[in-house]
Amino acid sequence: MAKIPINIATGSLQQEEIIVGIDLGTTNSLVAIIHPETKQPVALKEHDSSSLVPSVIYFDETGSIVVGDLAKQHLIDSPERTIFSAKRLMGKSYNDIRNNASFFSYKIIDDNTESLVKVQVGDKFYSPVDLSSFILKELKQRAEHILKTPVNKAVITVPAYFNDAQRQATRDAGKLAGLDVLRIINEPTAASLAYGVGLDKNEHKIIAVYDLGGGTFDISILRITGGIFEVLSTNGDTYLGGDDLDNAIVQYWIQQCNIDTAKLENDTSFAQAIRLKAEQAKKHLSANDSFDDQLGEYTFSLSKEKFESLIRPLVDKTLQCCRNAVKDAGLKATDIDTIVMVGGSTRVPLVKESVSKYFGKEVNDQVNPDEVVALGAAIQADILAGGNKEFLLLDITPLSLGIETAGGLMDVLIPRNAKIPSKAARQYTTQVDGQSGMRVSVFQGERDLVKDNRKLAEFNLTNIPGMPAGLPKVEVSFLINADGILTVSAKELRSGVEQSIEVKPQYGLTDAEVEQMLMESITHAKDDIAVRALTEAKTEGEQLLKTTERFLQKNAAELSKQELIDTANAMQALQLSITMEDKDLVHKKIEELNEISRPYAERIMDTAISQAMKGKQV
Ligand code: ADP
Ligand code: MG
């Protein structure tokens, strides 16, 4: 079913706010969305460049920050100012990483081993949250540039083994980057979604997600029942990934070319250059049988066969993790229904073959392995945005909530698809002099007239002290708590009189009814806009008649006979126009009455002011 968002105020088609999916990876990060036309997930990229943004941050001497491919180049010329693998530091203290401290070529502060780590670049200190936020900010900007629309909401993925602190740190990084992080989801869950696994409510499946990235290896066993993902076990090695495959090649070349190991230790630029060359060789060998290239005075070559013998121990290590994970889940390898391959390193043919052999099944590898997590995050984002109606999301208001205002109009306080918990408030005033009560009627629905929506509750705010119309300030607030309970309260701000009521907005509405109401709001959108415009014009006309009448009661003596006659005629014409269904006519009559009353209203106002001034002087 197609949903057509319409801006009720202008009647124009409205672009619904986009929610992006983000894979914030250790090595590479990227953004994906559901394509508005094809409805398929796509990774965002500028024309002919890659969708992958290396998770590398370079701080130049002037304090500017560069993220991505350009930063990656500085791994060679200024390793101490170039931060990679920041994700490894998320939620970690120095004690947590001390055994791997040599892994990082930049400075990690170690004076307080218990507190969260910080990275030092020049004379500045950065937390892992800051560092991740720089990457997210870059991703946000790229997405905005490509989509030509603001991007403020995101679903971000994290490894299944991330603890609460690490998840919270990821959320904070999103917030720092100016993103509202609607969900943090597990990477294996996202990958499964990208393969369409788990989207069918009647599906029962056990899946294994094998994720070999740049620096980490994760194996997750998930059980999916009725669209719910349950992590049965996770295993892996946080220091085993594509980098280690590269390193195996480097070690081999050093040996082959008789390179002094001291040269590697002392010349960090050379060390990085040879590492990048090794990565290039590895990628080449995923599709070819041999590699040959130069680096300065050295010639490097590698056959696919040799490469496989170099990395076999590493691949075997991952298989051992798989065995452990399957065992921890209380299963046998043959109990796994589906195997999903994730991470750039699963492009290595030996990896694919070995995993397939261990599980005794074909693996799923048709989706680009370095995009699959982001694509799944985009699918989750779309579910949250309401694009996928198969899923009912309990933490989103399915329909708008508002109150009735003059003329039976619906005034929305919390729009549909708002996140729960949610809060909103708006001020209203009285229509009649001395009005002592105000009825607050709460409605749910998308139509402009409350009579077409669903009434949820009603209460009276009483004991408003007598004041002229328009003077009381009644603030109506809506609060939906995490359980979906709506509390509506009204408070007259001058006197402090207050009243509130609790309602369960979803109560009694089935999915089908919600859809029905949405469809009606779309088919009637045009009529609704016209009705709203007419109602508003009529209310304005009535308001003007009332104030003019009140003005005449007080000031008739100051008006000429002609002015009185003209005013009476204009009032009558306005009164008549209000009974007809023509908003333009009402506006015209309002304007005419204003034209007539403006000169004497100003005149009388001036006299009143000057008299008031005189009074002051006495
Ligand atoms: P992460 O999840 O850690 O951010 P990715 O999933 O992006 O990492 O994987 C990055 C790794 O994938 C790198 O080590 C890279 O060298 C490797 N990789 C990318 N393409 C290929 C390829 N064609 N063959 C082998 N390895 C590859
Ligand atoms: Mg990854």
PDB file of N, CA and C and ligand atoms in Angstrom, residues 25-28 213-214 242 279 282-283 286 343-345 347-348 370, ligand 1:
ATOM      1  N   GLY A  25      31.681   1.064  11.361  1.00  0.00           N
ATOM      2  CA  GLY A  25      32.597  -0.074  11.447  1.00  0.00           C
ATOM      3  C   GLY A  25      33.952   0.274  12.027  1.00  0.00           C
ATOM      4  N   THR A  26      34.696  -0.770  12.399  1.00  0.00           N
ATOM      5  CA  THR A  26      36.044  -0.571  12.929  1.00  0.00           C
ATOM      6  C   THR A  26      36.954  -0.053  11.816  1.00  0.00           C
ATOM      7  N   THR A  27      36.778  -0.594  10.634  1.00  0.00           N
ATOM      8  CA  THR A  27      37.641  -0.251   9.512  1.00  0.00           C
ATOM      9  C   THR A  27      36.960   0.712   8.545  1.00  0.00           C
ATOM     10  N   ASN A  28      35.700   0.374   8.201  1.00  0.00           N
ATOM     11  CA  ASN A  28      34.951   1.194   7.251  1.00  0.00           C
ATOM     12  C   ASN A  28      33.552   1.470   7.786  1.00  0.00           C
ATOM     13  N   GLY A 213      35.725  -8.791   9.417  1.00  0.00           N
ATOM     14  CA  GLY A 213      35.930  -7.418   8.940  1.00  0.00           C
ATOM     15  C   GLY A 213      37.399  -7.106   8.769  1.00  0.00           C
ATOM     16  N   GLY A 214      37.750  -5.845   9.083  1.00  0.00           N
ATOM     17  CA  GLY A 214      39.128  -5.427   8.916  1.00  0.00           C
ATOM     18  C   GLY A 214      40.009  -5.877  10.070  1.00  0.00           C
ATOM     19  N   GLY A 242      40.905  -8.806   8.535  1.00  0.00           N
ATOM     20  CA  GLY A 242      41.614  -8.579   7.277  1.00  0.00           C
ATOM     21  C   GLY A 242      43.020  -8.047   7.493  1.00  0.00           C
ATOM     22  N   GLU A 279      47.572  -5.275   1.423  1.00  0.00           N
ATOM     23  CA  GLU A 279      46.104  -5.276   1.335  1.00  0.00           C
ATOM     24  C   GLU A 279      45.670  -5.307  -0.125  1.00  0.00           C
ATOM     25  N   LYS A 282      46.060  -8.769  -1.418  1.00  0.00           N
ATOM     26  CA  LYS A 282      45.006  -9.644  -0.900  1.00  0.00           C
ATOM     27  C   LYS A 282      43.714  -9.464  -1.691  1.00  0.00           C
ATOM     28  N   LYS A 283      43.326  -8.208  -1.898  1.00  0.00           N
ATOM     29  CA  LYS A 283      42.084  -7.934  -2.634  1.00  0.00           C
ATOM     30  C   LYS A 283      42.187  -8.460  -4.064  1.00  0.00           C
ATOM     31  N   SER A 286      41.532 -12.091  -4.422  1.00  0.00           N
ATOM     32  CA  SER A 286      40.155 -12.580  -4.265  1.00  0.00           C
ATOM     33  C   SER A 286      39.536 -12.857  -5.628  1.00  0.00           C
ATOM     34  N   GLY A 343      31.195  -8.684   6.057  1.00  0.00           N
ATOM     35  CA  GLY A 343      32.552  -8.165   6.203  1.00  0.00           C
ATOM     36  C   GLY A 343      33.369  -8.366   4.944  1.00  0.00           C
ATOM     37  N   GLY A 344      34.166  -7.363   4.617  1.00  0.00           N
ATOM     38  CA  GLY A 344      34.948  -7.369   3.388  1.00  0.00           C
ATOM     39  C   GLY A 344      35.831  -8.597   3.238  1.00  0.00           C
ATOM     40  N   SER A 345      36.306  -9.123   4.373  1.00  0.00           N
ATOM     41  CA  SER A 345      37.251 -10.238   4.286  1.00  0.00           C
ATOM     42  C   SER A 345      36.595 -11.554   3.887  1.00  0.00           C
ATOM     43  N   ARG A 347      35.224 -11.944   1.282  1.00  0.00           N
ATOM     44  CA  ARG A 347      35.409 -12.042  -0.176  1.00  0.00           C
ATOM     45  C   ARG A 347      36.524 -13.010  -0.521  1.00  0.00           C
ATOM     46  N   VAL A 348      37.377 -13.281   0.455  1.00  0.00           N
ATOM     47  CA  VAL A 348      38.481 -14.209   0.205  1.00  0.00           C
ATOM     48  C   VAL A 348      37.891 -15.598  -0.048  1.00  0.00           C
ATOM     49  N   ASP A 370      30.508  -5.856   2.397  1.00  0.00           N
ATOM     50  CA  ASP A 370      30.846  -4.695   3.221  1.00  0.00           C
ATOM     51  C   ASP A 370      29.710  -3.683   3.300  1.00  0.00           C
TER      52      ASP A 370
HETATM   53  P1  ADP B   1      34.783  -3.506   9.442  1.00  0.00           P
HETATM   54  O1  ADP B   1      33.499  -4.199   9.671  1.00  0.00           O
HETATM   55  O2  ADP B   1      35.864  -3.930  10.397  1.00  0.00           O
HETATM   56  O3  ADP B   1      34.665  -2.031   9.380  1.00  0.00           O
HETATM   57  P2  ADP B   1      34.768  -4.259   6.613  1.00  0.00           P
HETATM   58  O4  ADP B   1      33.652  -5.197   6.635  1.00  0.00           O
HETATM   59  O5  ADP B   1      34.611  -3.012   5.856  1.00  0.00           O
HETATM   60  O6  ADP B   1      35.381  -3.971   8.051  1.00  0.00           O
HETATM   61  O7  ADP B   1      36.023  -5.075   6.032  1.00  0.00           O
HETATM   62  C1  ADP B   1      37.239  -4.469   5.774  1.00  0.00           C
HETATM   63  C2  ADP B   1      38.229  -5.532   5.409  1.00  0.00           C
HETATM   64  O8  ADP B   1      37.796  -6.195   4.224  1.00  0.00           O
HETATM   65  C3  ADP B   1      39.593  -4.973   5.144  1.00  0.00           C
HETATM   66  O9  ADP B   1      40.577  -5.739   5.811  1.00  0.00           O
HETATM   67  C4  ADP B   1      39.731  -5.134   3.640  1.00  0.00           C
HETATM   68  O10 ADP B   1      41.074  -5.324   3.258  1.00  0.00           O
HETATM   69  C5  ADP B   1      38.915  -6.384   3.401  1.00  0.00           C
HETATM   70  N1  ADP B   1      38.503  -6.519   2.015  1.00  0.00           N
HETATM   71  C6  ADP B   1      37.788  -5.638   1.271  1.00  0.00           C
HETATM   72  N2  ADP B   1      37.626  -6.073   0.021  1.00  0.00           N
HETATM   73  C7  ADP B   1      38.278  -7.272  -0.039  1.00  0.00           C
HETATM   74  C8  ADP B   1      38.511  -8.237  -1.087  1.00  0.00           C
HETATM   75  N3  ADP B   1      38.049  -8.013  -2.316  1.00  0.00           N
HETATM   76  N4  ADP B   1      39.204  -9.337  -0.776  1.00  0.00           N
HETATM   77  C9  ADP B   1      39.678  -9.539   0.450  1.00  0.00           C
HETATM   78  N5  ADP B   1      39.506  -8.686   1.473  1.00  0.00           N
HETATM   79  C10 ADP B   1      38.831  -7.562   1.219  1.00  0.00           C
END
